[in-house]
PDB file of C-alpha atoms in Angstrom:
ATOM      1  CA  MET A 157       5.645   9.769 -19.325  1.00  0.00           C
ATOM      2  CA  ASN A 158       3.255  11.804 -17.244  1.00  0.00           C
ATOM      3  CA  PRO A 159       4.916  15.029 -16.009  1.00  0.00           C
ATOM      4  CA  LYS A 160       3.877  14.117 -12.416  1.00  0.00           C
ATOM      5  CA  PHE A 161       5.725  10.891 -12.610  1.00  0.00           C
ATOM      6  CA  LYS A 162       8.761  12.532 -14.312  1.00  0.00           C
ATOM      7  CA  LEU A 163       8.964  14.822 -11.228  1.00  0.00           C
ATOM      8  CA  VAL A 164       8.625  11.902  -8.841  1.00  0.00           C
ATOM      9  CA  LEU A 165      11.240   9.818 -10.713  1.00  0.00           C
ATOM     10  CA  ALA A 166      13.724  12.791 -10.709  1.00  0.00           C
ATOM     11  CA  LEU A 167      13.286  13.430  -6.997  1.00  0.00           C
ATOM     12  CA  VAL A 168      13.519   9.758  -6.142  1.00  0.00           C
ATOM     13  CA  VAL A 169      16.690   9.215  -8.140  1.00  0.00           C
ATOM     14  CA  ALA A 170      18.361  12.386  -6.729  1.00  0.00           C
ATOM     15  CA  ILE A 171      17.400  11.788  -3.070  1.00  0.00           C
ATOM     16  CA  VAL A 172      18.273   8.082  -3.095  1.00  0.00           C
ATOM     17  CA  ALA A 173      21.570   8.916  -4.700  1.00  0.00           C
ATOM     18  CA  LEU A 174      22.251  11.506  -2.044  1.00  0.00           C
ATOM     19  CA  ASP A 175      21.157   9.200   0.753  1.00  0.00           C
ATOM     20  CA  GLN A 176      23.271   6.283  -0.410  1.00  0.00           C
ATOM     21  CA  ALA A 177      26.305   8.386  -1.203  1.00  0.00           C
ATOM     22  CA  SER A 178      26.255  10.037   2.253  1.00  0.00           C
ATOM     23  CA  LYS A 179      25.954   6.578   3.909  1.00  0.00           C
ATOM     24  CA  ALA A 180      28.711   5.195   1.789  1.00  0.00           C
ATOM     25  CA  ILE A 181      31.027   8.096   2.738  1.00  0.00           C
ATOM     26  CA  VAL A 182      30.368   7.527   6.439  1.00  0.00           C
ATOM     27  CA  ASP A 183      30.749   3.825   6.201  1.00  0.00           C
ATOM     28  CA  ARG A 184      34.076   4.106   4.357  1.00  0.00           C
ATOM     29  CA  THR A 185      35.584   6.866   6.332  1.00  0.00           C
ATOM     30  CA  MET A 186      34.531   6.403   9.917  1.00  0.00           C
ATOM     31  CA  PRO A 187      34.820   3.520  12.371  1.00  0.00           C
ATOM     32  CA  LEU A 188      31.458   2.288  13.689  1.00  0.00           C
ATOM     33  CA  TYR A 189      30.348   4.388  16.775  1.00  0.00           C
ATOM     34  CA  HIS A 190      32.922   7.117  16.038  1.00  0.00           C
ATOM     35  CA  SER A 191      31.664  10.632  16.432  1.00  0.00           C
ATOM     36  CA  ILE A 192      32.839  13.880  14.824  1.00  0.00           C
ATOM     37  CA  PRO A 193      31.509  17.032  16.569  1.00  0.00           C
ATOM     38  CA  VAL A 194      30.300  19.566  13.997  1.00  0.00           C
ATOM     39  CA  ILE A 195      28.548  22.087  16.248  1.00  0.00           C
ATOM     40  CA  ASP A 196      29.544  21.767  19.899  1.00  0.00           C
ATOM     41  CA  SER A 197      26.692  20.596  22.135  1.00  0.00           C
ATOM     42  CA  VAL A 198      24.175  20.483  19.220  1.00  0.00           C
ATOM     43  CA  PHE A 199      25.310  18.327  16.275  1.00  0.00           C
ATOM     44  CA  SER A 200      27.773  15.539  15.472  1.00  0.00           C
ATOM     45  CA  VAL A 201      28.344  13.035  12.728  1.00  0.00           C
ATOM     46  CA  THR A 202      28.137   9.751  14.605  1.00  0.00           C
ATOM     47  CA  TYR A 203      28.270   6.422  12.708  1.00  0.00           C
ATOM     48  CA  ILE A 204      25.765   3.887  13.985  1.00  0.00           C
ATOM     49  CA  ARG A 205      23.779   1.045  12.472  1.00  0.00           C
ATOM     50  CA  ASN A 206      20.106   0.727  13.436  1.00  0.00           C
ATOM     51  CA  THR A 207      18.804  -2.797  13.319  1.00  0.00           C
ATOM     52  CA  GLY A 208      15.287  -1.638  14.150  1.00  0.00           C
ATOM     53  CA  ALA A 209      12.898   0.903  12.681  1.00  0.00           C
ATOM     54  CA  ALA A 210      12.313   4.528  13.801  1.00  0.00           C
ATOM     55  CA  PHE A 211      13.697   5.157  17.274  1.00  0.00           C
ATOM     56  CA  GLY A 212      15.036   1.639  17.432  1.00  0.00           C
ATOM     57  CA  PHE A 213      11.598   0.013  17.265  1.00  0.00           C
ATOM     58  CA  LEU A 214      11.921  -3.826  16.999  1.00  0.00           C
ATOM     59  CA  ALA A 215      15.707  -3.531  17.518  1.00  0.00           C
ATOM     60  CA  ARG A 216      15.643  -6.284  20.224  1.00  0.00           C
ATOM     61  CA  SER A 217      13.437  -8.643  18.168  1.00  0.00           C
ATOM     62  CA  GLY A 218      14.784 -11.792  16.646  1.00  0.00           C
ATOM     63  CA  GLU A 219      16.871 -10.993  13.507  1.00  0.00           C
ATOM     64  CA  PHE A 220      14.822 -13.132  11.047  1.00  0.00           C
ATOM     65  CA  PHE A 221      11.474 -11.721  12.208  1.00  0.00           C
ATOM     66  CA  ARG A 222      12.747  -8.119  12.385  1.00  0.00           C
ATOM     67  CA  ARG A 223      14.409  -8.165   9.002  1.00  0.00           C
ATOM     68  CA  THR A 224      11.483  -9.906   7.291  1.00  0.00           C
ATOM     69  CA  PHE A 225       8.884  -7.627   8.925  1.00  0.00           C
ATOM     70  CA  LEU A 226      10.799  -4.386   8.167  1.00  0.00           C
ATOM     71  CA  ILE A 227      11.510  -5.340   4.501  1.00  0.00           C
ATOM     72  CA  ALA A 228       7.881  -6.376   4.056  1.00  0.00           C
ATOM     73  CA  PHE A 229       6.576  -3.206   5.776  1.00  0.00           C
ATOM     74  CA  SER A 230       8.922  -1.068   3.586  1.00  0.00           C
ATOM     75  CA  ILE A 231       7.683  -2.720   0.387  1.00  0.00           C
ATOM     76  CA  ALA A 232       4.039  -2.298   1.467  1.00  0.00           C
ATOM     77  CA  ALA A 233       4.665   1.358   2.345  1.00  0.00           C
ATOM     78  CA  ILE A 234       6.311   1.925  -1.030  1.00  0.00           C
ATOM     79  CA  GLY A 235       3.268   0.376  -2.742  1.00  0.00           C
ATOM     80  CA  PHE A 236       0.913   2.478  -0.694  1.00  0.00           C
ATOM     81  CA  ILE A 237       2.831   5.708  -1.580  1.00  0.00           C
ATOM     82  CA  ILE A 238       2.784   4.825  -5.293  1.00  0.00           C
ATOM     83  CA  ALA A 239      -1.015   4.268  -5.048  1.00  0.00           C
ATOM     84  CA  MET A 240      -1.410   7.621  -3.428  1.00  0.00           C
ATOM     85  CA  LEU A 241       0.694   9.255  -6.125  1.00  0.00           C
ATOM     86  CA  ARG A 242      -1.403   7.649  -8.825  1.00  0.00           C
ATOM     87  CA  ARG A 243      -4.630   9.068  -7.448  1.00  0.00           C
ATOM     88  CA  LEU A 244      -3.179  12.482  -6.645  1.00  0.00           C
ATOM     89  CA  PRO A 245      -4.282  15.198  -9.096  1.00  0.00           C
ATOM     90  CA  SER A 246      -1.415  16.451 -11.291  1.00  0.00           C
ATOM     91  CA  GLU A 247      -1.832  20.031 -10.085  1.00  0.00           C
ATOM     92  CA  GLU A 248      -0.941  19.027  -6.541  1.00  0.00           C
ATOM     93  CA  LYS A 249       2.781  19.515  -7.101  1.00  0.00           C
ATOM     94  CA  LEU A 250       3.591  20.191  -3.376  1.00  0.00           C
ATOM     95  CA  LEU A 251       1.908  16.930  -2.293  1.00  0.00           C
ATOM     96  CA  THR A 252       3.528  15.107  -5.231  1.00  0.00           C
ATOM     97  CA  ALA A 253       6.990  16.326  -4.074  1.00  0.00           C
ATOM     98  CA  ALA A 254       6.133  15.428  -0.406  1.00  0.00           C
ATOM     99  CA  LEU A 255       5.112  11.879  -1.416  1.00  0.00           C
ATOM    100  CA  ALA A 256       8.242  11.623  -3.531  1.00  0.00           C
ATOM    101  CA  PHE A 257      10.292  12.607  -0.501  1.00  0.00           C
ATOM    102  CA  ILE A 258       8.713   9.891   1.609  1.00  0.00           C
ATOM    103  CA  LEU A 259       9.026   7.365  -1.254  1.00  0.00           C
ATOM    104  CA  SER A 260      12.740   8.227  -1.547  1.00  0.00           C
ATOM    105  CA  GLY A 261      13.381   7.798   2.140  1.00  0.00           C
ATOM    106  CA  ALA A 262      11.610   4.458   2.130  1.00  0.00           C
ATOM    107  CA  VAL A 263      13.647   3.291  -0.830  1.00  0.00           C
ATOM    108  CA  GLY A 264      16.923   4.511   0.620  1.00  0.00           C
ATOM    109  CA  ASN A 265      16.376   2.698   3.917  1.00  0.00           C
ATOM    110  CA  LEU A 266      15.103  -0.374   2.158  1.00  0.00           C
ATOM    111  CA  ILE A 267      18.308  -0.571   0.187  1.00  0.00           C
ATOM    112  CA  ASP A 268      20.272  -0.545   3.451  1.00  0.00           C
ATOM    113  CA  ARG A 269      18.053  -3.312   4.928  1.00  0.00           C
ATOM    114  CA  LEU A 270      18.506  -5.456   1.868  1.00  0.00           C
ATOM    115  CA  LEU A 271      22.309  -4.859   1.688  1.00  0.00           C
ATOM    116  CA  TYR A 272      23.244  -4.879   5.338  1.00  0.00           C
ATOM    117  CA  GLY A 273      20.238  -6.055   7.345  1.00  0.00           C
ATOM    118  CA  GLU A 274      20.295  -2.702   9.081  1.00  0.00           C
ATOM    119  CA  VAL A 275      20.185   1.007   8.358  1.00  0.00           C
ATOM    120  CA  ILE A 276      23.219   3.375   8.465  1.00  0.00           C
ATOM    121  CA  ASP A 277      22.540   6.386  10.569  1.00  0.00           C
ATOM    122  CA  PHE A 278      24.913   9.234  11.271  1.00  0.00           C
ATOM    123  CA  LEU A 279      23.134  12.592  11.902  1.00  0.00           C
ATOM    124  CA  ASP A 280      23.266  13.129  15.691  1.00  0.00           C
ATOM    125  CA  LEU A 281      21.335  16.045  17.192  1.00  0.00           C
ATOM    126  CA  TYR A 282      21.571  16.714  20.926  1.00  0.00           C
ATOM    127  CA  TRP A 283      21.514  19.261  23.648  1.00  0.00           C
ATOM    128  CA  SER A 284      23.824  18.582  26.594  1.00  0.00           C
ATOM    129  CA  ASN A 285      23.191  14.904  27.403  1.00  0.00           C
ATOM    130  CA  TYR A 286      19.806  14.793  25.663  1.00  0.00           C
ATOM    131  CA  HIS A 287      20.117  13.044  22.234  1.00  0.00           C
ATOM    132  CA  TRP A 288      17.561  12.722  19.488  1.00  0.00           C
ATOM    133  CA  PRO A 289      17.999   9.238  17.968  1.00  0.00           C
ATOM    134  CA  ALA A 290      20.557   9.372  15.166  1.00  0.00           C
ATOM    135  CA  PHE A 291      19.068   9.502  11.692  1.00  0.00           C
ATOM    136  CA  ASN A 292      20.087   9.800   8.052  1.00  0.00           C
ATOM    137  CA  VAL A 293      19.300  11.664   4.794  1.00  0.00           C
ATOM    138  CA  ALA A 294      16.459   9.260   4.008  1.00  0.00           C
ATOM    139  CA  ASP A 295      14.867   9.792   7.414  1.00  0.00           C
ATOM    140  CA  SER A 296      15.185  13.594   6.918  1.00  0.00           C
ATOM    141  CA  PHE A 297      13.238  13.476   3.660  1.00  0.00           C
ATOM    142  CA  ILE A 298      10.596  11.167   5.108  1.00  0.00           C
ATOM    143  CA  THR A 299      10.100  13.759   7.930  1.00  0.00           C
ATOM    144  CA  ILE A 300       9.962  16.700   5.574  1.00  0.00           C
ATOM    145  CA  GLY A 301       7.436  14.870   3.401  1.00  0.00           C
ATOM    146  CA  VAL A 302       5.192  14.085   6.334  1.00  0.00           C
ATOM    147  CA  VAL A 303       5.367  17.651   7.652  1.00  0.00           C
ATOM    148  CA  VAL A 304       4.436  19.074   4.243  1.00  0.00           C
ATOM    149  CA  ILE A 305       1.465  16.627   3.907  1.00  0.00           C
ATOM    150  CA  LEU A 306       0.212  17.423   7.398  1.00  0.00           C
ATOM    151  CA  PHE A 307       0.525  21.197   6.654  1.00  0.00           C
ATOM    152  CA  ARG A 308      -1.310  20.730   3.391  1.00  0.00           C
ATOM    153  CA  LEU A 309      -4.071  18.670   4.990  1.00  0.00           C
ATOM    154  CA  ALA A 310      -4.348  21.219   7.911  1.00  0.00           C
ATOM    155  CA  THR A 311      -4.867  24.052   5.408  1.00  0.00           C
ATOM    156  CA  SER A 312      -7.104  22.210   2.958  1.00  0.00           C
ATOM    157  CA  ARG A 313     -10.375  23.771   4.199  1.00  0.00           C
ATOM    158  CA  GLY A 314     -12.201  20.523   4.181  1.00  0.00           C
ATOM    159  CA  GLU A 315     -11.454  19.349   0.657  1.00  0.00           C
ATOM    160  CA  ASP A 316      -9.576  16.113   0.035  1.00  0.00           C
ATOM    161  CA  PRO A 317      -6.391  17.184  -1.844  1.00  0.00           C
ATOM    162  CA  PHE A 318      -5.820  13.480  -2.778  1.00  0.00           C
ATOM    163  CA  ALA A 319      -9.319  13.216  -4.518  1.00  0.00           C
ATOM    164  CA  ARG A 320      -9.266  13.103  -8.280  1.00  0.00           C
ATOM    165  CA  ARG A 321     -11.078  15.990  -9.912  1.00  0.00           C
ATOM    166  CA  GLU A 322     -12.987  15.922 -13.212  1.00  0.00           C
ATOM    167  CA  GLY A 323     -10.662  16.077 -16.240  1.00  0.00           C
ATOM    168  CA  ILE A 324      -7.465  15.748 -14.173  1.00  0.00           C
ATOM    169  CA  SER A 325      -5.145  12.753 -14.028  1.00  0.00           C
TER     170      SER A 325
END
């Protein structure tokens, strides 16, 4: 197996396992909507289930449409990420890891949608009465991956880091 794909597989397995384990712990040990303060006025573990996408997008849509759309979108996103990984030069280890992070998050949340029809969220950041929407480990890795890619693209000096180079696979 190509070393690039060994790295991707290792990251995806580890991150999805961490994501699913953390969600299982929350699901088995906390009642829905229960909150445990960790850092006063900043961070709590709060068990919620998100029927929509990011920030509750589509949460009020009909269940059949929402579930079908979000599962199909997740599968399409996973396919797109895999296509990007295939064309990414092997020496682009940072971008490989970033895409693996996004892939892991997409897989972790897809597993929830397939098993429960919704995503388990529990990381709750807030300041006073201002709350960031609750999220999970998968969402965290998606965000880290996107930030790394944006940083890499912003510092690429005009070259396309995703373009294949001669003699590189």
